[in-house]
mmCIF file of C-alpha atoms and ligand atoms in Angstrom:
data_model
loop_
_atom_site.group_PDB
_atom_site.id
_atom_site.type_symbol
_atom_site.label_atom_id
_atom_site.label_comp_id
_atom_site.label_asym_id
_atom_site.label_seq_id
_atom_site.Cartn_x
_atom_site.Cartn_y
_atom_site.Cartn_z
ATOM 1 C CA MET A 1 -24.151 -58.375 -70.461
ATOM 2 C CA ALA A 2 -21.185 -58.336 -68.343
ATOM 3 C CA HIS A 3 -17.908 -59.391 -69.753
ATOM 4 C CA ILE A 4 -16.193 -62.447 -67.772
ATOM 5 C CA VAL A 5 -12.518 -61.746 -67.948
ATOM 6 C CA THR A 6 -10.611 -64.583 -67.194
ATOM 7 C CA LEU A 7 -6.985 -63.815 -66.088
ATOM 8 C CA ASN A 8 -4.202 -66.077 -65.891
ATOM 9 C CA THR A 9 -1.983 -63.422 -64.092
ATOM 10 C CA PRO A 10 -0.885 -64.111 -60.468
ATOM 11 C CA SER A 11 -3.607 -63.169 -57.776
ATOM 12 C CA ARG A 12 -2.684 -59.827 -56.306
ATOM 13 C CA GLU A 13 -1.810 -61.280 -52.921
ATOM 14 C CA ASP A 14 0.774 -63.491 -54.072
ATOM 15 C CA TRP A 15 3.687 -60.992 -54.419
ATOM 16 C CA LEU A 16 5.719 -62.620 -51.352
ATOM 17 C CA SER A 17 5.728 -66.058 -53.164
ATOM 18 C CA GLN A 18 6.926 -64.023 -56.167
ATOM 19 C CA LEU A 19 9.667 -62.675 -54.123
ATOM 20 C CA ALA A 20 10.943 -66.122 -53.048
ATOM 21 C CA ASP A 21 10.803 -67.331 -56.351
ATOM 22 C CA VAL A 22 13.181 -64.669 -57.944
ATOM 23 C CA ILE A 23 15.915 -65.811 -60.232
ATOM 24 C CA THR A 24 19.398 -65.482 -59.094
ATOM 25 C CA SER A 25 21.166 -67.394 -61.373
ATOM 26 C CA PRO A 26 22.908 -65.936 -64.501
ATOM 27 C CA ASP A 27 22.637 -69.245 -66.146
ATOM 28 C CA GLU A 28 19.064 -69.812 -65.507
ATOM 29 C CA LEU A 29 18.214 -66.317 -66.794
ATOM 30 C CA LEU A 30 19.959 -66.896 -69.926
ATOM 31 C CA ARG A 31 18.326 -70.052 -70.530
ATOM 32 C CA LEU A 32 14.698 -68.830 -70.176
ATOM 33 C CA LEU A 33 15.622 -66.102 -72.669
ATOM 34 C CA ASP A 34 17.257 -68.655 -75.006
ATOM 35 C CA LEU A 35 20.574 -67.038 -74.990
ATOM 36 C CA GLU A 36 22.466 -69.932 -73.043
ATOM 37 C CA THR A 37 24.647 -70.203 -76.197
ATOM 38 C CA HIS A 38 26.156 -66.895 -75.904
ATOM 39 C CA GLU A 39 29.383 -67.637 -74.204
ATOM 40 C CA ASN A 40 30.372 -63.567 -73.936
ATOM 41 C CA LEU A 41 27.120 -63.155 -71.652
ATOM 42 C CA LEU A 42 27.744 -66.453 -69.640
ATOM 43 C CA ALA A 43 31.146 -65.000 -69.129
ATOM 44 C CA GLY A 44 29.790 -62.254 -66.972
ATOM 45 C CA ARG A 45 28.542 -64.477 -64.356
ATOM 46 C CA GLU A 46 31.118 -64.166 -61.971
ATOM 47 C CA ALA A 47 29.962 -60.219 -61.245
ATOM 48 C CA LYS A 48 27.196 -61.917 -59.116
ATOM 49 C CA ARG A 49 29.914 -62.100 -56.271
ATOM 50 C CA LEU A 50 30.390 -58.203 -56.600
ATOM 51 C CA PHE A 51 26.632 -57.729 -56.373
ATOM 52 C CA PRO A 52 24.048 -60.721 -56.353
ATOM 53 C CA LEU A 53 21.862 -61.428 -59.404
ATOM 54 C CA ARG A 54 18.083 -60.779 -58.664
ATOM 55 C CA VAL A 55 15.420 -60.833 -61.181
ATOM 56 C CA PRO A 56 11.604 -61.573 -60.615
ATOM 57 C CA ARG A 57 10.184 -63.665 -62.975
ATOM 58 C CA ALA A 58 7.430 -61.270 -63.626
ATOM 59 C CA PHE A 59 9.848 -58.725 -65.081
ATOM 60 C CA VAL A 60 11.736 -61.422 -67.092
ATOM 61 C CA ALA A 61 8.453 -62.296 -68.882
ATOM 62 C CA ARG A 62 8.788 -58.899 -70.582
ATOM 63 C CA MET A 63 11.912 -59.249 -71.849
ATOM 64 C CA GLU A 64 12.426 -60.425 -75.693
ATOM 65 C CA LYS A 65 13.684 -63.898 -76.225
ATOM 66 C CA GLY A 66 16.897 -64.323 -78.145
ATOM 67 C CA ASN A 67 17.697 -60.600 -77.799
ATOM 68 C CA PRO A 68 21.097 -60.001 -75.930
ATOM 69 C CA ASP A 69 20.555 -56.325 -76.083
ATOM 70 C CA ASP A 70 17.048 -56.339 -74.689
ATOM 71 C CA PRO A 71 16.996 -53.075 -72.508
ATOM 72 C CA LEU A 72 15.455 -54.668 -69.234
ATOM 73 C CA LEU A 73 18.029 -57.746 -69.698
ATOM 74 C CA LYS A 74 20.983 -55.206 -69.806
ATOM 75 C CA GLN A 75 19.908 -53.388 -66.411
ATOM 76 C CA THR A 76 19.794 -57.083 -64.549
ATOM 77 C CA LEU A 77 22.182 -59.314 -66.317
ATOM 78 C CA THR A 78 25.845 -59.519 -64.376
ATOM 79 C CA VAL A 79 28.439 -58.573 -66.859
ATOM 80 C CA GLN A 80 32.293 -58.707 -67.096
ATOM 81 C CA ASP A 81 32.421 -54.995 -67.370
ATOM 82 C CA GLU A 82 31.602 -54.479 -63.445
ATOM 83 C CA PHE A 83 34.739 -55.732 -62.876
ATOM 84 C CA VAL A 84 36.240 -52.641 -64.156
ATOM 85 C CA THR A 85 37.552 -49.828 -61.440
ATOM 86 C CA ALA A 86 36.993 -46.706 -63.451
ATOM 87 C CA PRO A 87 38.641 -43.285 -61.683
ATOM 88 C CA GLY A 88 36.123 -41.526 -60.456
ATOM 89 C CA PHE A 89 33.706 -44.203 -59.634
ATOM 90 C CA SER A 90 33.400 -44.978 -55.737
ATOM 91 C CA THR A 91 31.450 -47.228 -53.443
ATOM 92 C CA ASP A 92 29.531 -44.415 -51.835
ATOM 93 C CA PRO A 93 28.928 -42.182 -54.550
ATOM 94 C CA LEU A 94 26.713 -39.764 -52.678
ATOM 95 C CA GLU A 95 28.628 -39.617 -49.323
ATOM 96 C CA GLU A 96 25.491 -41.128 -47.407
ATOM 97 C CA GLN A 97 27.216 -44.001 -45.301
ATOM 98 C CA ASN A 98 27.113 -42.041 -42.025
ATOM 99 C CA SER A 99 23.860 -40.981 -41.598
ATOM 100 C CA VAL A 100 22.731 -39.022 -38.116
ATOM 101 C CA VAL A 101 20.298 -41.440 -37.301
ATOM 102 C CA PRO A 102 20.603 -44.980 -38.626
ATOM 103 C CA GLY A 103 19.014 -45.650 -41.664
ATOM 104 C CA LEU A 104 17.561 -41.991 -41.951
ATOM 105 C CA LEU A 105 19.145 -39.355 -44.377
ATOM 106 C CA HIS A 106 18.285 -35.788 -43.884
ATOM 107 C CA LYS A 107 20.246 -33.619 -46.269
ATOM 108 C CA TYR A 108 17.403 -31.308 -47.699
ATOM 109 C CA LEU A 109 15.411 -28.878 -45.869
ATOM 110 C CA ASN A 110 11.895 -30.004 -45.758
ATOM 111 C CA ARG A 111 12.264 -33.631 -46.804
ATOM 112 C CA ALA A 112 13.984 -36.686 -44.951
ATOM 113 C CA LEU A 113 14.454 -40.313 -46.715
ATOM 114 C CA LEU A 114 14.007 -43.148 -44.411
ATOM 115 C CA LEU A 115 15.622 -46.362 -45.540
ATOM 116 C CA VAL A 116 12.414 -48.558 -44.602
ATOM 117 C CA LYS A 117 14.025 -51.976 -45.740
ATOM 118 C CA GLY A 118 17.527 -52.960 -47.245
ATOM 119 C CA GLY A 119 16.499 -55.686 -49.592
ATOM 120 C CA CYS A 120 14.990 -54.980 -52.965
ATOM 121 C CA ALA A 121 13.081 -57.339 -55.456
ATOM 122 C CA VAL A 122 15.409 -56.637 -58.211
ATOM 123 C CA ASN A 123 18.927 -55.806 -58.244
ATOM 124 C CA CYS A 124 19.897 -53.347 -61.027
ATOM 125 C CA ARG A 125 23.444 -53.448 -61.922
ATOM 126 C CA TYR A 126 23.667 -49.594 -61.886
ATOM 127 C CA CYS A 127 22.253 -49.348 -58.370
ATOM 128 C CA PHE A 128 24.240 -46.651 -56.733
ATOM 129 C CA ARG A 129 23.638 -48.206 -53.230
ATOM 130 C CA ARG A 130 25.251 -51.561 -54.409
ATOM 131 C CA HIS A 131 27.789 -51.233 -51.974
ATOM 132 C CA PHE A 132 25.494 -49.819 -49.121
ATOM 133 C CA PRO A 133 25.955 -51.438 -45.878
ATOM 134 C CA TYR A 134 22.485 -52.422 -45.229
ATOM 135 C CA ALA A 135 23.396 -55.114 -42.813
ATOM 136 C CA GLU A 136 24.045 -52.088 -40.048
ATOM 137 C CA ASN A 137 20.822 -50.069 -41.297
ATOM 138 C CA GLN A 138 18.100 -53.060 -40.480
ATOM 139 C CA GLY A 139 14.567 -52.114 -41.166
ATOM 140 C CA ASN A 140 12.842 -52.862 -37.868
ATOM 141 C CA LYS A 141 10.495 -51.076 -35.319
ATOM 142 C CA ARG A 142 13.359 -50.361 -32.992
ATOM 143 C CA ASN A 143 15.348 -48.581 -35.596
ATOM 144 C CA TRP A 144 12.315 -46.863 -37.102
ATOM 145 C CA GLN A 145 11.269 -45.682 -33.761
ATOM 146 C CA VAL A 146 14.743 -43.699 -33.462
ATOM 147 C CA ALA A 147 14.114 -42.242 -36.932
ATOM 148 C CA LEU A 148 10.569 -41.451 -36.015
ATOM 149 C CA ASP A 149 11.789 -39.458 -32.624
ATOM 150 C CA TYR A 150 14.077 -37.548 -34.844
ATOM 151 C CA ILE A 151 11.392 -36.763 -37.455
ATOM 152 C CA ALA A 152 8.961 -35.646 -34.531
ATOM 153 C CA ALA A 153 11.882 -33.436 -33.230
ATOM 154 C CA HIS A 154 12.515 -31.575 -36.593
ATOM 155 C CA PRO A 155 9.380 -29.329 -37.328
ATOM 156 C CA GLU A 156 10.994 -28.122 -40.793
ATOM 157 C CA LEU A 157 10.137 -31.496 -42.010
ATOM 158 C CA ASP A 158 6.873 -31.533 -43.858
ATOM 159 C CA GLU A 159 7.579 -34.705 -46.063
ATOM 160 C CA ILE A 160 9.006 -38.277 -45.622
ATOM 161 C CA ILE A 161 10.396 -40.216 -48.387
ATOM 162 C CA PHE A 162 10.231 -44.026 -47.949
ATOM 163 C CA SER A 163 13.294 -45.351 -49.774
ATOM 164 C CA GLY A 164 15.804 -48.427 -49.389
ATOM 165 C CA GLY A 165 16.552 -50.974 -50.921
ATOM 166 C CA ASP A 166 12.891 -50.874 -51.625
ATOM 167 C CA PRO A 167 10.589 -49.713 -48.917
ATOM 168 C CA LEU A 168 7.794 -51.855 -50.434
ATOM 169 C CA MET A 169 9.812 -55.061 -49.354
ATOM 170 C CA ALA A 170 8.125 -54.269 -46.010
ATOM 171 C CA LYS A 171 5.036 -56.061 -45.231
ATOM 172 C CA ASP A 172 1.711 -54.587 -45.360
ATOM 173 C CA HIS A 173 1.395 -54.138 -41.680
ATOM 174 C CA GLU A 174 4.661 -52.820 -41.098
ATOM 175 C CA LEU A 175 3.837 -50.152 -43.589
ATOM 176 C CA ASP A 176 0.681 -49.549 -41.574
ATOM 177 C CA TRP A 177 2.521 -49.138 -38.366
ATOM 178 C CA LEU A 178 4.747 -46.726 -40.128
ATOM 179 C CA ILE A 179 2.220 -44.729 -41.729
ATOM 180 C CA THR A 180 -0.055 -44.591 -38.523
ATOM 181 C CA GLN A 181 3.315 -43.380 -36.352
ATOM 182 C CA LEU A 182 3.874 -40.471 -39.364
ATOM 183 C CA GLU A 183 0.064 -39.512 -39.256
ATOM 184 C CA GLY A 184 0.492 -38.791 -35.473
ATOM 185 C CA ILE A 185 3.387 -36.476 -36.241
ATOM 186 C CA PRO A 186 1.625 -32.918 -36.887
ATOM 187 C CA HIS A 187 4.003 -31.417 -39.289
ATOM 188 C CA ILE A 188 4.065 -34.289 -41.562
ATOM 189 C CA LYS A 189 1.916 -33.465 -44.526
ATOM 190 C CA ARG A 190 3.099 -36.078 -47.332
ATOM 191 C CA LEU A 191 4.415 -39.281 -47.584
ATOM 192 C CA ARG A 192 6.303 -40.285 -50.662
ATOM 193 C CA ILE A 193 7.458 -43.749 -51.526
ATOM 194 C CA HIS A 194 10.142 -44.571 -54.052
ATOM 195 C CA SER A 195 9.856 -48.085 -55.287
ATOM 196 C CA ARG A 196 10.697 -50.276 -58.073
ATOM 197 C CA LEU A 197 8.508 -52.953 -56.623
ATOM 198 C CA PRO A 198 5.276 -51.993 -58.605
ATOM 199 C CA ILE A 199 6.848 -52.316 -62.024
ATOM 200 C CA VAL A 200 8.762 -55.449 -61.397
ATOM 201 C CA ILE A 201 6.117 -57.425 -59.136
ATOM 202 C CA PRO A 202 3.063 -55.278 -59.760
ATOM 203 C CA ALA A 203 0.795 -57.879 -57.431
ATOM 204 C CA ARG A 204 2.915 -56.030 -54.817
ATOM 205 C CA ILE A 205 -0.014 -53.298 -54.813
ATOM 206 C CA THR A 206 -2.262 -55.326 -52.801
ATOM 207 C CA ASP A 207 -5.936 -54.203 -52.000
ATOM 208 C CA GLU A 208 -5.028 -53.809 -48.487
ATOM 209 C CA LEU A 209 -1.992 -51.134 -49.312
ATOM 210 C CA ALA A 210 -4.322 -49.346 -51.743
ATOM 211 C CA ALA A 211 -6.878 -49.136 -49.071
ATOM 212 C CA ARG A 212 -4.504 -47.979 -46.346
ATOM 213 C CA PHE A 213 -3.107 -45.393 -48.625
ATOM 214 C CA GLU A 214 -7.084 -44.252 -49.419
ATOM 215 C CA ARG A 215 -7.745 -43.748 -45.959
ATOM 216 C CA SER A 216 -4.567 -41.910 -44.852
ATOM 217 C CA SER A 217 -4.468 -38.427 -43.528
ATOM 218 C CA LEU A 218 -1.302 -38.140 -45.284
ATOM 219 C CA GLN A 219 -0.918 -37.131 -49.067
ATOM 220 C CA ILE A 220 0.561 -39.693 -50.822
ATOM 221 C CA LEU A 221 3.015 -39.985 -53.800
ATOM 222 C CA LEU A 222 4.420 -43.084 -55.164
ATOM 223 C CA VAL A 223 7.723 -42.546 -57.408
ATOM 224 C CA ASN A 224 8.062 -45.558 -59.521
ATOM 225 C CA HIS A 225 11.543 -46.326 -60.902
ATOM 226 C CA ILE A 226 11.141 -47.312 -64.736
ATOM 227 C CA ASN A 227 13.432 -46.835 -67.224
ATOM 228 C CA HIS A 228 11.992 -48.234 -70.478
ATOM 229 C CA ALA A 229 8.738 -48.503 -72.031
ATOM 230 C CA ASN A 230 9.122 -52.334 -72.366
ATOM 231 C CA GLU A 231 8.790 -52.632 -68.602
ATOM 232 C CA VAL A 232 5.369 -51.221 -68.573
ATOM 233 C CA ASP A 233 2.647 -53.994 -68.930
ATOM 234 C CA GLN A 234 -0.866 -54.520 -68.324
ATOM 235 C CA ASP A 235 -0.499 -55.580 -64.655
ATOM 236 C CA PHE A 236 1.384 -52.377 -63.970
ATOM 237 C CA ARG A 237 -1.292 -50.386 -65.596
ATOM 238 C CA MET A 238 -3.730 -52.210 -63.345
ATOM 239 C CA ALA A 239 -2.045 -51.549 -60.266
ATOM 240 C CA MET A 240 -1.709 -47.666 -60.946
ATOM 241 C CA ALA A 241 -5.491 -47.494 -61.724
ATOM 242 C CA ARG A 242 -5.865 -48.878 -58.172
ATOM 243 C CA LEU A 243 -3.448 -46.410 -56.938
ATOM 244 C CA ARG A 244 -4.949 -43.547 -58.554
ATOM 245 C CA LYS A 245 -8.365 -44.366 -57.252
ATOM 246 C CA ALA A 246 -6.966 -44.500 -53.770
ATOM 247 C CA GLY A 247 -5.803 -40.744 -54.502
ATOM 248 C CA VAL A 248 -2.042 -41.665 -54.409
ATOM 249 C CA THR A 249 0.124 -39.030 -56.972
ATOM 250 C CA LEU A 250 1.975 -41.105 -59.146
ATOM 251 C CA LEU A 251 5.339 -40.211 -60.448
ATOM 252 C CA ASN A 252 8.313 -41.717 -62.381
ATOM 253 C CA GLN A 253 12.180 -41.117 -62.058
ATOM 254 C CA SER A 254 14.696 -43.161 -64.478
ATOM 255 C CA VAL A 255 18.405 -43.481 -64.778
ATOM 256 C CA LEU A 256 20.062 -42.487 -68.428
ATOM 257 C CA LEU A 257 21.613 -45.560 -69.108
ATOM 258 C CA ARG A 258 23.993 -46.428 -72.078
ATOM 259 C CA GLY A 259 22.421 -49.193 -73.898
ATOM 260 C CA VAL A 260 19.235 -48.952 -72.420
ATOM 261 C CA ASN A 261 17.489 -45.821 -72.727
ATOM 262 C CA ASP A 262 20.295 -43.163 -74.431
ATOM 263 C CA ASN A 263 18.014 -42.150 -77.266
ATOM 264 C CA ALA A 264 15.254 -39.548 -77.239
ATOM 265 C CA ARG A 265 12.760 -41.760 -79.292
ATOM 266 C CA VAL A 266 13.558 -44.248 -76.450
ATOM 267 C CA LEU A 267 12.512 -41.814 -73.738
ATOM 268 C CA ALA A 268 9.743 -40.365 -75.586
ATOM 269 C CA ASN A 269 8.285 -43.943 -75.871
ATOM 270 C CA LEU A 270 8.713 -44.227 -72.122
ATOM 271 C CA SER A 271 6.961 -40.836 -71.396
ATOM 272 C CA ASN A 272 4.069 -42.057 -73.499
ATOM 273 C CA ALA A 273 3.970 -45.508 -71.757
ATOM 274 C CA LEU A 274 3.908 -43.792 -68.365
ATOM 275 C CA PHE A 275 1.431 -41.247 -69.068
ATOM 276 C CA ASP A 276 -0.752 -44.225 -70.870
ATOM 277 C CA ALA A 277 -0.603 -45.725 -67.345
ATOM 278 C CA GLY A 278 -1.647 -42.313 -65.312
ATOM 279 C CA VAL A 279 2.038 -41.557 -64.137
ATOM 280 C CA MET A 280 3.943 -38.191 -64.793
ATOM 281 C CA PRO A 281 7.635 -37.972 -65.549
ATOM 282 C CA TYR A 282 9.335 -36.692 -62.689
ATOM 283 C CA TYR A 283 13.380 -36.880 -63.135
ATOM 284 C CA ILE A 284 15.867 -38.841 -65.266
ATOM 285 C CA HIS A 285 19.076 -38.861 -63.484
ATOM 286 C CA VAL A 286 22.564 -38.785 -64.799
ATOM 287 C CA LEU A 287 24.179 -41.947 -63.524
ATOM 288 C CA ASP A 288 25.688 -41.852 -59.924
ATOM 289 C CA LYS A 289 29.300 -42.744 -60.309
ATOM 290 C CA VAL A 290 29.305 -45.910 -58.357
ATOM 291 C CA GLN A 291 32.342 -48.435 -58.979
ATOM 292 C CA GLY A 292 31.041 -51.196 -61.175
ATOM 293 C CA ALA A 293 28.622 -49.455 -63.426
ATOM 294 C CA ALA A 294 31.061 -47.049 -65.594
ATOM 295 C CA HIS A 295 29.969 -49.107 -68.723
ATOM 296 C CA PHE A 296 26.380 -47.283 -68.224
ATOM 297 C CA MET A 297 27.591 -43.852 -68.400
ATOM 298 C CA VAL A 298 26.420 -41.306 -70.468
ATOM 299 C CA SER A 299 28.258 -38.052 -70.716
ATOM 300 C CA ASP A 300 26.812 -34.739 -69.676
ATOM 301 C CA GLU A 301 26.997 -33.426 -73.309
ATOM 302 C CA GLU A 302 25.307 -36.557 -74.917
ATOM 303 C CA ALA A 303 22.695 -36.223 -72.148
ATOM 304 C CA ARG A 304 21.699 -32.631 -73.018
ATOM 305 C CA THR A 305 21.611 -33.372 -76.713
ATOM 306 C CA ILE A 306 18.893 -36.325 -76.132
ATOM 307 C CA MET A 307 17.153 -33.990 -73.891
ATOM 308 C CA ARG A 308 16.866 -31.054 -76.320
ATOM 309 C CA GLU A 309 15.518 -33.769 -78.971
ATOM 310 C CA LEU A 310 13.383 -35.323 -76.438
ATOM 311 C CA LEU A 311 11.495 -31.626 -76.026
ATOM 312 C CA THR A 312 10.786 -31.683 -79.718
ATOM 313 C CA LEU A 313 9.121 -35.229 -79.388
ATOM 314 C CA VAL A 314 6.504 -34.932 -76.577
ATOM 315 C CA SER A 315 4.288 -32.471 -75.079
ATOM 316 C CA GLY A 316 5.969 -30.252 -71.974
ATOM 317 C CA TYR A 317 4.453 -32.019 -69.329
ATOM 318 C CA MET A 318 5.889 -35.278 -70.291
ATOM 319 C CA VAL A 319 9.583 -33.951 -70.314
ATOM 320 C CA PRO A 320 11.240 -35.396 -66.963
ATOM 321 C CA LYS A 321 13.838 -32.903 -65.342
ATOM 322 C CA LEU A 322 17.725 -33.853 -66.031
ATOM 323 C CA ALA A 323 19.293 -33.631 -62.795
ATOM 324 C CA ARG A 324 22.066 -35.214 -60.987
ATOM 325 C CA GLU A 325 22.856 -35.659 -57.128
ATOM 326 C CA ILE A 326 26.138 -34.134 -55.692
ATOM 327 C CA GLY A 327 27.092 -34.823 -52.345
ATOM 328 C CA GLY A 328 26.804 -31.908 -49.783
ATOM 329 C CA GLU A 329 24.206 -29.891 -52.291
ATOM 330 C CA PRO A 330 21.185 -28.805 -50.700
ATOM 331 C CA SER A 331 19.099 -30.152 -53.465
ATOM 332 C CA LYS A 332 19.268 -32.166 -56.661
ATOM 333 C CA THR A 333 21.083 -30.166 -59.285
ATOM 334 C CA PRO A 334 19.469 -29.668 -62.724
ATOM 335 C CA LEU A 335 21.541 -30.117 -65.839
ATOM 336 C CA ASP A 336 21.154 -26.769 -67.840
ATOM 337 C CA LEU A 337 20.246 -27.902 -71.346
ATOM 338 C CA GLN A 338 22.316 -24.950 -73.038
ATOM 339 C CA LEU A 339 19.389 -24.137 -75.034
ATOM 340 C CA ARG A 340 19.397 -20.649 -76.992
ATOM 341 C CA GLN A 341 17.927 -18.007 -74.800
ATOM 342 C CA SER A 342 17.266 -15.069 -77.120
HETATM 343 C C1 PLP B 1 16.731 -37.415 -53.983
HETATM 344 C C2 PLP B 1 16.768 -37.171 -52.401
HETATM 345 C C3 PLP B 1 15.823 -36.604 -51.863
HETATM 346 C C4 PLP B 1 14.498 -35.810 -52.816
HETATM 347 O O1 PLP B 1 14.743 -34.694 -53.494
HETATM 348 P P1 PLP B 1 13.752 -34.514 -54.686
HETATM 349 O O2 PLP B 1 14.638 -33.441 -55.313
HETATM 350 O O3 PLP B 1 12.528 -33.816 -53.836
HETATM 351 O O4 PLP B 1 12.938 -35.547 -55.169
HETATM 352 C C5 PLP B 1 15.276 -36.260 -50.306
HETATM 353 N N1 PLP B 1 16.243 -36.822 -49.617
HETATM 354 C C6 PLP B 1 17.644 -37.420 -49.986
HETATM 355 C C7 PLP B 1 18.483 -37.870 -49.213
HETATM 356 C C8 PLP B 1 17.681 -37.632 -51.244
HETATM 357 O O5 PLP B 1 18.936 -38.571 -51.990
#
């Protein structure tokens, strides 16, 4: 007998209405979580002038009510610490605000990164592009065409990375157009999409999008951006199952964040939750030193200690690579865990 499953989750096509209905008020966010009496949390609300608050309701639904230290809340709530200007923390930590072609960053040999859309569904407080001049890097066909011409003229490129902002802020018909253009460039073999949308609004993985990936002649990879096991829910697992069926390779990158995931057991739980959803851990990044995010910093020494313990807690394939980005280097730089070699 067939089971009739009634889902009270939103339909897959309604990601745009969820996007139009994101929370932008710190007061509303705290009210929804029964935290409106916490004066110290409310006191951070002015930081939205530095970088607006933006959190989808589907993500808030995974936060624990009454918990001021909830790891998902910590990633998204404005706090007073953002006003601190710490030495060494800049507004352009990766020196990427002068790209050759607007919105295209070609820093590494075989792969280039296209800033498809400036906006994002969620504003993570540690975002290294929180000061990025997105207004000058508009995602539209005219700018994309300039980038595509560059890509076509550079045969050393075999992979294009869609980034942002968040590239899945583009509509399905825009992504279809971009993918079609890339499929017409013979040396491009792979398309990689870096996005936080599938986790914050799983309905973004529409049937139309999955079907487009499925019939692409490119190999497609999705690199999710997930920092804590509590972010992974049933809707996300279903979205990943659809993409797996479409032949998409599923990876994850995290950022090591004080008060969120700076603990080997928390990272072990994350790796397990990811693998259960069919997603392989790829990178864990040391925080980029962006102004306003110094309170999230975990020192290199602490990062090494956490990663050495993580090695003992999970299978080898579940351990992400600890890395940092250094402006001007020809690749990401792995951090040596300083394990005994003999
Ligand atoms: C991080 C990054 C990449 C991808 O690097 P991988 O190590 O291949 O994941 C490519 N281009 C730019 C500009 C980047 O910042």
